[in-house]
mmCIF file of C-alpha atoms and ligand atoms in Angstrom:
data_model
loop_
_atom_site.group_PDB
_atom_site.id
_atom_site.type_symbol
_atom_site.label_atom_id
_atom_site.label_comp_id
_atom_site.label_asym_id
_atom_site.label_seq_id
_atom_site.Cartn_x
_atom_site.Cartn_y
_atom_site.Cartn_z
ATOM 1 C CA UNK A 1 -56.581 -104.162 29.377
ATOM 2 C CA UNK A 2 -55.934 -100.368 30.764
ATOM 3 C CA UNK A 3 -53.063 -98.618 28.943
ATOM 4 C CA UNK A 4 -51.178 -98.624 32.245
ATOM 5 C CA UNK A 5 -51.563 -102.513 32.563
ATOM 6 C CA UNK A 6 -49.346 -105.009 30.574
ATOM 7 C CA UNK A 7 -48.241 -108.394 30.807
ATOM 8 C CA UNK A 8 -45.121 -108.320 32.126
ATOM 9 C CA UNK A 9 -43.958 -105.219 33.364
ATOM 10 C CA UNK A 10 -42.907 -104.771 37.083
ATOM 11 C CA UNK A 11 -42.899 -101.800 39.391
ATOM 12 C CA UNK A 12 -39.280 -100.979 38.647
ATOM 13 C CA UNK A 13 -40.266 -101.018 34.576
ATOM 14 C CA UNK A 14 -42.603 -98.479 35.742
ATOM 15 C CA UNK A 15 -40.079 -96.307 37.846
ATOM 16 C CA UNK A 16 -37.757 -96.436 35.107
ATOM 17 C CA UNK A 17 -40.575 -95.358 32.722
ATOM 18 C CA UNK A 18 -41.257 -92.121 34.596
ATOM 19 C CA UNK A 19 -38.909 -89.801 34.181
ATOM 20 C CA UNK A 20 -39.556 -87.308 31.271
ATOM 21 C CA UNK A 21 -36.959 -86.282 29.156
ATOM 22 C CA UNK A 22 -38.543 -84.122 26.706
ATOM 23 C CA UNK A 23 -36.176 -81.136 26.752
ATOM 24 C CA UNK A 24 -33.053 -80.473 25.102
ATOM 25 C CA UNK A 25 -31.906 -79.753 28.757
ATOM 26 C CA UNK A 26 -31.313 -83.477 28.538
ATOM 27 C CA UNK A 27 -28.496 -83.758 26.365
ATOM 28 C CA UNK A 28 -25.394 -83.753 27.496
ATOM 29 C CA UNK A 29 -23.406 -80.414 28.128
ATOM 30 C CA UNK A 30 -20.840 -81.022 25.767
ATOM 31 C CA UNK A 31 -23.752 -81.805 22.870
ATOM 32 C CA UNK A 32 -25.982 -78.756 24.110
ATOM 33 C CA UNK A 33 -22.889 -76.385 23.992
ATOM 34 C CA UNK A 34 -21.730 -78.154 20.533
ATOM 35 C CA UNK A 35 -25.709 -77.485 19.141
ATOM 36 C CA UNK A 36 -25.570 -74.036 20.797
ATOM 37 C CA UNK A 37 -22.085 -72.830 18.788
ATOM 38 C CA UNK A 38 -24.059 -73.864 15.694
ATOM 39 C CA UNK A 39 -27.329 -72.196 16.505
ATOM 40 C CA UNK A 40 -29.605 -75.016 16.701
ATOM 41 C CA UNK A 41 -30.512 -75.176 20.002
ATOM 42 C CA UNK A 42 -33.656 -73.137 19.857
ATOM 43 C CA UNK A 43 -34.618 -75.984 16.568
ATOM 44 C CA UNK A 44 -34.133 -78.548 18.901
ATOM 45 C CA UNK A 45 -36.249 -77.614 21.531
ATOM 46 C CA UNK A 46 -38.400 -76.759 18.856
ATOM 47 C CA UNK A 47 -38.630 -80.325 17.545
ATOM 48 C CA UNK A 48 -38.919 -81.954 20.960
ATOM 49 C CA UNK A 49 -42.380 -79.655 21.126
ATOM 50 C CA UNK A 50 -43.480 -80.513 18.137
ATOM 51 C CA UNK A 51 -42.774 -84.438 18.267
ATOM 52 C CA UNK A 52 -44.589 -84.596 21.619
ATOM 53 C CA UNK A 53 -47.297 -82.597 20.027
ATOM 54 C CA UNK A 54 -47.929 -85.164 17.261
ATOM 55 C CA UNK A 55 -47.972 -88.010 19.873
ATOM 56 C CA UNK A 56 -51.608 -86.693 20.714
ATOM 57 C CA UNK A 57 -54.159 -88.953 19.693
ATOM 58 C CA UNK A 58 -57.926 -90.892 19.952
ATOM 59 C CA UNK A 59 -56.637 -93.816 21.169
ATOM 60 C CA UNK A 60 -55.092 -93.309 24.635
ATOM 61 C CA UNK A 61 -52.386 -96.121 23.945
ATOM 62 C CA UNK A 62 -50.973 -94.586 20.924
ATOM 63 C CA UNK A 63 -51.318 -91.340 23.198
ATOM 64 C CA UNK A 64 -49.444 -92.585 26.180
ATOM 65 C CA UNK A 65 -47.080 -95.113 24.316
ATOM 66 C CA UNK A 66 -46.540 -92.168 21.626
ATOM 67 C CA UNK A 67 -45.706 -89.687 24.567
ATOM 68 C CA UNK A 68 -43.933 -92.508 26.393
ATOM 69 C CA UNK A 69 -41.085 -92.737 23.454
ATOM 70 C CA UNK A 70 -40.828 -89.445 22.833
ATOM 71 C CA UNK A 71 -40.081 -88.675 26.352
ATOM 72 C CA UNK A 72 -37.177 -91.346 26.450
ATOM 73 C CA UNK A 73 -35.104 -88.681 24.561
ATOM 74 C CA UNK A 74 -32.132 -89.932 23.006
ATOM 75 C CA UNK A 75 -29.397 -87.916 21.348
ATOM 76 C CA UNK A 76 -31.435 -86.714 18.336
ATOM 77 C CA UNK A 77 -28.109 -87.197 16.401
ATOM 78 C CA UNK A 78 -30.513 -87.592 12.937
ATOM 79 C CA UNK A 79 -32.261 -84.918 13.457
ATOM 80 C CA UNK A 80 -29.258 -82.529 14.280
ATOM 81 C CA UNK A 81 -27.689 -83.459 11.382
ATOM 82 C CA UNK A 82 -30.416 -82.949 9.275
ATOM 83 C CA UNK A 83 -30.531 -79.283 10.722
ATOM 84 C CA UNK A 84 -27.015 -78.809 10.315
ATOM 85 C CA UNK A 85 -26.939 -79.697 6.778
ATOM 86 C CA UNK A 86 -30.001 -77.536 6.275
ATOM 87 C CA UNK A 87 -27.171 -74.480 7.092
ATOM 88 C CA UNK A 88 -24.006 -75.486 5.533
ATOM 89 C CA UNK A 89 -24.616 -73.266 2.190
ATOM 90 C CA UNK A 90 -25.266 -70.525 4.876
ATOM 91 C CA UNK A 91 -28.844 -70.540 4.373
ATOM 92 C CA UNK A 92 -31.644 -71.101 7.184
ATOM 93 C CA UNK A 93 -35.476 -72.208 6.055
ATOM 94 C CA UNK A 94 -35.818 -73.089 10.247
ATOM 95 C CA UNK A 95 -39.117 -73.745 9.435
ATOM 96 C CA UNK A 96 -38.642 -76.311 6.826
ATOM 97 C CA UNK A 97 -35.750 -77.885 7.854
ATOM 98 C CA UNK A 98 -37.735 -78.740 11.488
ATOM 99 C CA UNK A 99 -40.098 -80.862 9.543
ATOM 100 C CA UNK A 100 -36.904 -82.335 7.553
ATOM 101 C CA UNK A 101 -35.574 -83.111 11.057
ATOM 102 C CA UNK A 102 -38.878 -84.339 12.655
ATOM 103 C CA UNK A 103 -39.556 -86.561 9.444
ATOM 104 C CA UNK A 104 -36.313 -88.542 10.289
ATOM 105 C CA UNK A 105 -36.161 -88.562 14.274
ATOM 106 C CA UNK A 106 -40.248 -90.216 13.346
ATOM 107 C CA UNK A 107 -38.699 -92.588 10.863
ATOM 108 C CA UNK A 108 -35.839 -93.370 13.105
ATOM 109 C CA UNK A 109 -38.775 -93.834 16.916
ATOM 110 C CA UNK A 110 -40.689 -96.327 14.321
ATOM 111 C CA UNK A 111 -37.835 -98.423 13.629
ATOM 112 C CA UNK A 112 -36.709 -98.444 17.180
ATOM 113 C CA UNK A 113 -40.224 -99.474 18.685
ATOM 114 C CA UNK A 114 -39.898 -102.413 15.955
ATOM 115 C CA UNK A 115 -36.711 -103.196 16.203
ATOM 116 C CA UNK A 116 -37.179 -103.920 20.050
ATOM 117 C CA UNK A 117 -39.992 -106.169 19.323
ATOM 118 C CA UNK A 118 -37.804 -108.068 17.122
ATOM 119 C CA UNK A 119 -34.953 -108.590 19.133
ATOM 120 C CA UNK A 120 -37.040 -108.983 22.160
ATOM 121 C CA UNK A 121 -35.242 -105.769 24.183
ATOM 122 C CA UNK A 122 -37.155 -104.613 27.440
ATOM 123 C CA UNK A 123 -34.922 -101.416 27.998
ATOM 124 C CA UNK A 124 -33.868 -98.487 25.460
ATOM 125 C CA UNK A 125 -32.563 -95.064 26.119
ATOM 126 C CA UNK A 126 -32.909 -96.011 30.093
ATOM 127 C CA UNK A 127 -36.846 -96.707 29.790
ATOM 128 C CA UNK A 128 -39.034 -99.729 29.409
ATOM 129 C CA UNK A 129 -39.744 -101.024 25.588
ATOM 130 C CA UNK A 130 -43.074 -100.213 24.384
ATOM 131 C CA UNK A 131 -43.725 -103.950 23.599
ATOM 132 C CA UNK A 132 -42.248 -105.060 26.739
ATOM 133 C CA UNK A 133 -44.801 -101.905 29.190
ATOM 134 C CA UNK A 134 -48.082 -102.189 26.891
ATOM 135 C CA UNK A 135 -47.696 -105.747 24.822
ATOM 136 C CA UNK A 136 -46.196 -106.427 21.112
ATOM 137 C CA UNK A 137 -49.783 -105.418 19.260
ATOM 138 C CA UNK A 138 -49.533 -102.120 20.820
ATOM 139 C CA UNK A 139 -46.037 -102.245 19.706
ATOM 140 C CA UNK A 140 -46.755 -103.295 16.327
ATOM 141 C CA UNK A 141 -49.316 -100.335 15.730
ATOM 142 C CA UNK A 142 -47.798 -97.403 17.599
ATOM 143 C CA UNK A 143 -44.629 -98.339 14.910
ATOM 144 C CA UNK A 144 -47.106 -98.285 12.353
ATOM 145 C CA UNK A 145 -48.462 -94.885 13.454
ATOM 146 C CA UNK A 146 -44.950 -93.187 14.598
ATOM 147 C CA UNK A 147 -44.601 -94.225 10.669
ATOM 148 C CA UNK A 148 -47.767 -92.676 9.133
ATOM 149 C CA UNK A 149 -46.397 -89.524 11.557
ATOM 150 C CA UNK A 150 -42.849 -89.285 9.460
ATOM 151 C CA UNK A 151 -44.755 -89.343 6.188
ATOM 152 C CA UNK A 152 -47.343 -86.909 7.427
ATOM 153 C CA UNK A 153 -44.516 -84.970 8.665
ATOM 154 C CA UNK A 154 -42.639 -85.144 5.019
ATOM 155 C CA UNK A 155 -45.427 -83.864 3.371
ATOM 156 C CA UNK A 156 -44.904 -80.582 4.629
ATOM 157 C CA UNK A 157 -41.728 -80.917 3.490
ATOM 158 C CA UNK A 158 -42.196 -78.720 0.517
ATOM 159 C CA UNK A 159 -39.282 -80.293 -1.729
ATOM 160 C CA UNK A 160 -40.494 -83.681 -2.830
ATOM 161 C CA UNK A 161 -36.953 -85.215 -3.278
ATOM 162 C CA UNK A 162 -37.251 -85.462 0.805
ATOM 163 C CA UNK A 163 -39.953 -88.179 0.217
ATOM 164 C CA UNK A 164 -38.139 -90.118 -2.371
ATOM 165 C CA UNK A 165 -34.814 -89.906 -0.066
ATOM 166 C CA UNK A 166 -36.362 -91.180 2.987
ATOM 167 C CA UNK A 167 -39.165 -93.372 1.715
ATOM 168 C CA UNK A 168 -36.026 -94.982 -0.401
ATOM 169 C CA UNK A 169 -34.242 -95.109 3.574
ATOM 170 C CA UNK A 170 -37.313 -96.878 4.929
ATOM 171 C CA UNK A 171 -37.527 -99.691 2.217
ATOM 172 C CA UNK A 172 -33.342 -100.103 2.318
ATOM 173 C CA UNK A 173 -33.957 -100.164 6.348
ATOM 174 C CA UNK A 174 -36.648 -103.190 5.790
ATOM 175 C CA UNK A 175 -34.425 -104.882 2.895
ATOM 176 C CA UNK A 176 -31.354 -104.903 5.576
ATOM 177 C CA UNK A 177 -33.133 -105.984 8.219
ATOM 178 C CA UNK A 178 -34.432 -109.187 6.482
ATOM 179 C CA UNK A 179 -30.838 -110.032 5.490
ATOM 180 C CA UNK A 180 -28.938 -111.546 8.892
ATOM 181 C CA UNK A 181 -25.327 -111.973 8.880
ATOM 182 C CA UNK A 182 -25.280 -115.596 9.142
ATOM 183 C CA UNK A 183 -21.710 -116.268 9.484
ATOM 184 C CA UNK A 184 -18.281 -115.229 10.639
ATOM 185 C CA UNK A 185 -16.248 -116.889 8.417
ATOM 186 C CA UNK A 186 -14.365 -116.826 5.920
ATOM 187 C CA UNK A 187 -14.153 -113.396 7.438
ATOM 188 C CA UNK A 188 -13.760 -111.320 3.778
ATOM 189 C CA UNK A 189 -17.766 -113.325 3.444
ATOM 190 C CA UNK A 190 -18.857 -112.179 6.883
ATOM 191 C CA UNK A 191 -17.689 -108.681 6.496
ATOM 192 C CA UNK A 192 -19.210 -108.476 3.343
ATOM 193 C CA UNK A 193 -22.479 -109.313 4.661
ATOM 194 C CA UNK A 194 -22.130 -107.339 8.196
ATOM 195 C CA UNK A 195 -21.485 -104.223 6.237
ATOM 196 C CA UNK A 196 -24.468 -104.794 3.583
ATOM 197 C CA UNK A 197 -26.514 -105.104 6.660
ATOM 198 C CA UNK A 198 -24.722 -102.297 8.957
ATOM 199 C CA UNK A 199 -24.885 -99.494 5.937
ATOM 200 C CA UNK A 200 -28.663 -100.833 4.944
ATOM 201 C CA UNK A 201 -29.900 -100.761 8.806
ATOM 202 C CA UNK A 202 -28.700 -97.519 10.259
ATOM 203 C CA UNK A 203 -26.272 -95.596 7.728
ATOM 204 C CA UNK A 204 -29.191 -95.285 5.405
ATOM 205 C CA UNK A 205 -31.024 -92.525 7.207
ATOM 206 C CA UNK A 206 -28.254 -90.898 8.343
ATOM 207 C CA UNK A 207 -27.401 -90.462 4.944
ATOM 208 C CA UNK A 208 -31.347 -89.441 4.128
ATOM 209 C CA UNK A 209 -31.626 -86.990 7.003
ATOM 210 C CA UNK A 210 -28.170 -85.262 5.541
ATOM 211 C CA UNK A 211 -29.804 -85.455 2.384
ATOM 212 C CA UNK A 212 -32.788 -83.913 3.520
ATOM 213 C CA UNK A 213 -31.718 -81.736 5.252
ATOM 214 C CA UNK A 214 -28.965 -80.417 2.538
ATOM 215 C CA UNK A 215 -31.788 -80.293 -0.037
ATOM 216 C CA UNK A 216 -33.276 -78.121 2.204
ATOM 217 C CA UNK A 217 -30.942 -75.432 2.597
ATOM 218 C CA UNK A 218 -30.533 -74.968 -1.554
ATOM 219 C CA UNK A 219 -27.510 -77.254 -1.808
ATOM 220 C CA UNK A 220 -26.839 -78.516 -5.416
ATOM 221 C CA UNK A 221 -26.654 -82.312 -6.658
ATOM 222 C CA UNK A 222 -22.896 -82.337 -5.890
ATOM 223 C CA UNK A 223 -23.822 -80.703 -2.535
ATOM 224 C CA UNK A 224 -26.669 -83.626 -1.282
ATOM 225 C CA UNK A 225 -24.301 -86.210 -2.918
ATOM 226 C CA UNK A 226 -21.131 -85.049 -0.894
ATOM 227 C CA UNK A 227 -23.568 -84.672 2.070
ATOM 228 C CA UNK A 228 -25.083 -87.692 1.565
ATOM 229 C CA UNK A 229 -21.320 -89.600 1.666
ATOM 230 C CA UNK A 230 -20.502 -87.875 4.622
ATOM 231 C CA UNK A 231 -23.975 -89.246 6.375
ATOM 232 C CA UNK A 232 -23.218 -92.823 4.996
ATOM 233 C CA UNK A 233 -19.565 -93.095 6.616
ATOM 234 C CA UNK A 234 -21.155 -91.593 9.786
ATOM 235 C CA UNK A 235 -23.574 -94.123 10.186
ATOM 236 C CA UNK A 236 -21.659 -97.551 9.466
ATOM 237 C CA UNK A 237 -19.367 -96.040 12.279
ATOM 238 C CA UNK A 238 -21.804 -94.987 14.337
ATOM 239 C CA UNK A 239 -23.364 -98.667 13.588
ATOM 240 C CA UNK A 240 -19.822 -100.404 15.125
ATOM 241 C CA UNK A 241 -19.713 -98.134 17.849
ATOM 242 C CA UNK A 242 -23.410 -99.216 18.994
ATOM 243 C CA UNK A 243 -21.820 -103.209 18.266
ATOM 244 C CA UNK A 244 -18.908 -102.446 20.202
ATOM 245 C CA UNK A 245 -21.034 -101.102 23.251
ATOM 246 C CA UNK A 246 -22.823 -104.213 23.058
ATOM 247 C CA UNK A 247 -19.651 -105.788 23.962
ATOM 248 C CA UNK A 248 -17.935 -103.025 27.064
ATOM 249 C CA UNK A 249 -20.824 -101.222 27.892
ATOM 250 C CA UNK A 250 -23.237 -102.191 30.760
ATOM 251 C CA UNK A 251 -27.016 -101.247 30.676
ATOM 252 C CA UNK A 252 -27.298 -98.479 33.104
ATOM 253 C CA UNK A 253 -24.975 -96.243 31.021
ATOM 254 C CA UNK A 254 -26.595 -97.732 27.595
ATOM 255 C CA UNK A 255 -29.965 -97.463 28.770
ATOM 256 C CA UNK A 256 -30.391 -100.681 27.813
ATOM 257 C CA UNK A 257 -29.063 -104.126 27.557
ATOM 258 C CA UNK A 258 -25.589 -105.067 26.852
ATOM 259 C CA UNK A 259 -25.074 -108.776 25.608
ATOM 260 C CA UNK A 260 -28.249 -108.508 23.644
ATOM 261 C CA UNK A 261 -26.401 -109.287 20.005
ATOM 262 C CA UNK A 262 -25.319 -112.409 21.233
ATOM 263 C CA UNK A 263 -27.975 -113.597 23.706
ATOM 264 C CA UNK A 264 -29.895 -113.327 20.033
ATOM 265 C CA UNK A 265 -27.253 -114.575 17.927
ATOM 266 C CA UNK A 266 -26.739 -111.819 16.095
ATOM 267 C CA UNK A 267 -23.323 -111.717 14.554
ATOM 268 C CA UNK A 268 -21.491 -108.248 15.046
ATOM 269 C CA UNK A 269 -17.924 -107.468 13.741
ATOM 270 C CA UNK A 270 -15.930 -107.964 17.248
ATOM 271 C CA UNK A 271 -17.326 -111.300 17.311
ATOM 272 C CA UNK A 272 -15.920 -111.805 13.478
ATOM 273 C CA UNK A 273 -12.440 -110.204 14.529
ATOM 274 C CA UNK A 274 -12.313 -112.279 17.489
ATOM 275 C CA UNK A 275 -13.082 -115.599 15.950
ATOM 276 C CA UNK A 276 -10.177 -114.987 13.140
ATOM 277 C CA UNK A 277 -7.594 -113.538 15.682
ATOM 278 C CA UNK A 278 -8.797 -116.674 18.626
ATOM 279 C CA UNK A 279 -9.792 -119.752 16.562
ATOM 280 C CA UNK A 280 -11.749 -120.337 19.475
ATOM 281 C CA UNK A 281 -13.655 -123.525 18.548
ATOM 282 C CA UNK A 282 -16.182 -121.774 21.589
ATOM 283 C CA UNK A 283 -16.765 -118.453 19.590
ATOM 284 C CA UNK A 284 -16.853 -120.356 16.616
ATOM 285 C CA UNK A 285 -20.004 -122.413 18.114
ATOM 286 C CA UNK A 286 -22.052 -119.541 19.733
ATOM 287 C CA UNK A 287 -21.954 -117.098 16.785
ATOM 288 C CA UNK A 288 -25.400 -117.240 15.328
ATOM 289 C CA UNK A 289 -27.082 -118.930 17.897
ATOM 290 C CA UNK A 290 -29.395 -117.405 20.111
ATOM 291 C CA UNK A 291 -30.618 -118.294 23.861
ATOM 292 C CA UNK A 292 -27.501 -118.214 25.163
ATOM 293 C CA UNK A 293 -27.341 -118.230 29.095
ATOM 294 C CA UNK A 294 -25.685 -115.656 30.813
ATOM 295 C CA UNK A 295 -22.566 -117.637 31.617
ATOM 296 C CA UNK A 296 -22.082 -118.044 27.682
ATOM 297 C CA UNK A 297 -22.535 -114.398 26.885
ATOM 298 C CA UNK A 298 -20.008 -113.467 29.903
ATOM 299 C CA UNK A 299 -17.680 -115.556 28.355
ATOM 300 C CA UNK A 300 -17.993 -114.951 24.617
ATOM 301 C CA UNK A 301 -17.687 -111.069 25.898
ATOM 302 C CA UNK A 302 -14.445 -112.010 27.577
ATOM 303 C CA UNK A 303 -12.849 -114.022 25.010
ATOM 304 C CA UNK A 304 -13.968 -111.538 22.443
ATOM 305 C CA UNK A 305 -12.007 -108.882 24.662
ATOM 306 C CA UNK A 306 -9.177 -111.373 25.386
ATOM 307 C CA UNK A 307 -9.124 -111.541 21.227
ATOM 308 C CA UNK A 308 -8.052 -107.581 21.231
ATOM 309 C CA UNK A 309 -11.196 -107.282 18.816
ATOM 310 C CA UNK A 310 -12.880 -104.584 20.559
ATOM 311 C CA UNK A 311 -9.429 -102.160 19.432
ATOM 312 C CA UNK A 312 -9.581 -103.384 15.824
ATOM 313 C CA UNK A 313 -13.415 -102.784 15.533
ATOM 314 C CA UNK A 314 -13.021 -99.466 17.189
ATOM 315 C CA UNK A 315 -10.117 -98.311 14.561
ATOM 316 C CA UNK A 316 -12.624 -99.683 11.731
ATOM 317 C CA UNK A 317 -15.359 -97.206 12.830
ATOM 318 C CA UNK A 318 -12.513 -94.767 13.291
ATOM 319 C CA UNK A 319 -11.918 -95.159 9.257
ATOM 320 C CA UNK A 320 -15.283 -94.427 8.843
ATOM 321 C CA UNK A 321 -15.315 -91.083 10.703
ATOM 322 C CA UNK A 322 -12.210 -90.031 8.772
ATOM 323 C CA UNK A 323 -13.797 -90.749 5.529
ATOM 324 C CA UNK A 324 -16.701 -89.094 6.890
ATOM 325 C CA UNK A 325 -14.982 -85.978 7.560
ATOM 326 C CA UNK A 326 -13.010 -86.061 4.325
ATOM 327 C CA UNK A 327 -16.377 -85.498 2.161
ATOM 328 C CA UNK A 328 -17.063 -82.367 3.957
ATOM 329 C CA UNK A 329 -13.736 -80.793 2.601
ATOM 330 C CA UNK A 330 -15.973 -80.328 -0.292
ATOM 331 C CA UNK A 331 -18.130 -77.505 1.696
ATOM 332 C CA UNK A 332 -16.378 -74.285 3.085
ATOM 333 C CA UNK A 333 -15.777 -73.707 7.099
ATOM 334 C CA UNK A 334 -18.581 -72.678 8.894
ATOM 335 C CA UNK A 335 -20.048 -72.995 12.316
ATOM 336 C CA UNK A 336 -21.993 -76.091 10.818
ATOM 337 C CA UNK A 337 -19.780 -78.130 9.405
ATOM 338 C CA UNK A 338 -17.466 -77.447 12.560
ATOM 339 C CA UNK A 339 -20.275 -79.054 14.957
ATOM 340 C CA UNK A 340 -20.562 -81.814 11.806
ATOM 341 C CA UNK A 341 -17.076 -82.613 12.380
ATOM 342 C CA UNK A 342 -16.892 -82.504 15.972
ATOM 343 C CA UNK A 343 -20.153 -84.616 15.819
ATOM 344 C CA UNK A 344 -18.587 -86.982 14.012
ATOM 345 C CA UNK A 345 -15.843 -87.695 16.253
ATOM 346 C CA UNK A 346 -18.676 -87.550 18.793
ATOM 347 C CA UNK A 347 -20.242 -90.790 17.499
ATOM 348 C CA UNK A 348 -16.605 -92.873 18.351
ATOM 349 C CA UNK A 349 -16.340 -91.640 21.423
ATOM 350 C CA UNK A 350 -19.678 -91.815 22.755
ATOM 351 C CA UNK A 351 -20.379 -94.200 25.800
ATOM 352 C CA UNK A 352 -24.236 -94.884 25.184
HETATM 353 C C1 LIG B 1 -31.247 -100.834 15.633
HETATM 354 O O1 LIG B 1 -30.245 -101.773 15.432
HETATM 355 C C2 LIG B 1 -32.298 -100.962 14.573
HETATM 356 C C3 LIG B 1 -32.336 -100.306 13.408
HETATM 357 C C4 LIG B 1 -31.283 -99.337 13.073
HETATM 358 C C5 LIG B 1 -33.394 -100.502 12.400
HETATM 359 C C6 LIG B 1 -34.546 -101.405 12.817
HETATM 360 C C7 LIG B 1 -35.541 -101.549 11.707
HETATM 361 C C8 LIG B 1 -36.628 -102.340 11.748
HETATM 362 C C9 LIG B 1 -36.987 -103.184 12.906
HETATM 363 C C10 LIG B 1 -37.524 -102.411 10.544
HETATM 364 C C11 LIG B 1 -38.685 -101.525 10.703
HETATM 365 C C12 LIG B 1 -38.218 -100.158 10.445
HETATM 366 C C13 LIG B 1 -38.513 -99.414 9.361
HETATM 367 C C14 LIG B 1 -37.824 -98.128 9.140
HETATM 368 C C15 LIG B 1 -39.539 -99.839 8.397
HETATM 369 P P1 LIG B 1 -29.722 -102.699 16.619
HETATM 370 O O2 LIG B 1 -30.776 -103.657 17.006
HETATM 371 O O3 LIG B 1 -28.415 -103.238 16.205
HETATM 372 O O4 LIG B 1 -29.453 -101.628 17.743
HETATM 373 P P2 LIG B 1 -29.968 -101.555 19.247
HETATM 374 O O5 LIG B 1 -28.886 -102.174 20.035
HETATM 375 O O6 LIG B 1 -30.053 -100.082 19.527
HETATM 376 O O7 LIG B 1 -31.263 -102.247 19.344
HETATM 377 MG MG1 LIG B 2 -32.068 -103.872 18.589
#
């Protein structure tokens, strides 16, 4: 098979797949001028190079696939923070605290390119899936590789508690993963299980890349442990926000599928607020299951909206931001920790 063949793409995959993105041009204005009032723009585009750099390769599928998903972009919120925390004590290693920020933005492409095997997604950040262009073994290995990358990547890291925090991320990421949420009630059981899953999944590296990036810039114990809060809280809400979008938002904002939680029975917290505020026996029956048709999914959404669930889920991931911004009382103001607030309330508002 060519690397420009697969098994199921069409031409419009392929037009969607074309546009680079590589620049940090491609954020939007608000982020770029938010970056720019903390001086990390010139980082940015700094990591963007360097990312696309280490896509090069011998095989010409981990090559193009590699240079494929690092062209998709994406709001490099990880690696931001990562360079943000790298500054808050008012120091700046920029050269160490890029390959803090590459290490996680790696970690974070890996997961992504596996994670859209798994839950069989053929769109993400407005481009084709690597499974879904090139086929799941190509998949499967350019993960692996974008993986061997981040470690590669950490090694030049020279403090080694960056490998401990973000090797401890990627087995925490696996762990959550393997543990579904497998029901939505009694809801204090559900949200005891979405939130094991939501913090182990995603709030984990945030937390890491803060971590990271704090250790970085000479921050104490008390420093990456504050920091590291402050990541945690920002992730579970960024987490909720991404459920909620699977919920209002449509795919050519998200860049890629809405519905896909519950067209794969995965069991989100709107659908857990819904089914305690509805009773609907139909909620009750969907939740877990997946293959739903597209008349099931339009409903659930609407009954699910109907439920006012999409305004309590969106004032839990509020909580989290608030706590969020609450640890970073424990640093004094600067222009970092401004943009790590205003990030913050970034992450609630965001549409994709
Ligand atoms: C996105 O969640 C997925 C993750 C945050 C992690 C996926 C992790 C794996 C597949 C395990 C392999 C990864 C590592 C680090 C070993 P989502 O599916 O809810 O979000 P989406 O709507 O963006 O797909
Ligand atoms: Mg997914």
């Amino acid at each position: 098979m060519s690397i420009y063949e697969t098994q199921a793409s069409t031409d419009a995959d392929h037009a969607a797949s074309a546009e680079p993105s590589t620049t940090v041009q491609s954020l939007s204005t608000s982020t770029r001028e938010r970056f720019a009032r903390a001086g990390i723009v010139g980082e940015l585009q700094a990591l963007e190079d360097l990312l696309l750099a280490r896509t090069a390769s011998h095989s010409a599928y981990i090559a193009a696939a590699g240079a494929h998903t690092v062209q998709a972009g994406g709001k490099r919120l990880r690696a931001a923070l990562a360079l943000l925390a790298s500054r808050l004590r008012g120091t700046s290693h920029t050269e160490q605290a890029l390959h803090t920020a590459a290490s996680v933005e790696l970690i974070h492409a890996a997961s992504l390119v596996h994670d859209d095997l798994v839950d069989h997604t053929r769109r993400r950040r407005g481009r084709v899936t690597v499974h879904a262009l090139w086929d799941n073994d190509v998949a499967l290995m350019v993960g692996d590789y974008f993986f061997a990358l981040a470690a590669a990547e950490m090694a030049l890291c020279r403090d080694p508690r960056i490998i401990t925090y973000y090797a401890q991320a990627v087995q925490t990421i696996v762990e959550g993963e393997l543990n579904p949420v497998t029901t939505v009630e009694p809801l204090d059981s559900a949200l005891q299980q979405y939130l094991y899953k939501t913090g182990a999944k995603t709030a984990t590296l945030f937390a890491a890349g803060c971590k990271a990036g704090m250790a970085t810039g000479g921050g104490s114990e008390d420093d990456i442990a504050a920091l590291g809060h402050y990541g945690y809280d920002l992730g579970v809400a960024f987490q909720i926000v991404d459920d909620v979008l699977d919920f209002i938002g449509d795919e050519k904002t998200l860049g890629k599928p809405a519905g896909n939680d519950l067209r794969e029975g995965t069991i989100t917290l709107p659908l857990m607020y819904a089914v305690e505020q509805s009773r609907s026996d139909f909620l009750r029956d969907i939740a877990g299951v997946s293959g739903l048709s597209d008349e099931q999914v339009a409903q659930a959404i609407a009954e699910v909206k109907q439920a006012g669930a999409i305004e309590r889920t969106q004032q839990e991931a509020r909580a989290y931001v608030e706590r969020a911004v609450a640890h970073l009382n424990h640093f004094a103001e600067s222009p970092a920790r401004q943009t790590m607030i205003e990030l913050a309330w970034f992450v609630i508002q965001r549409q994709t």
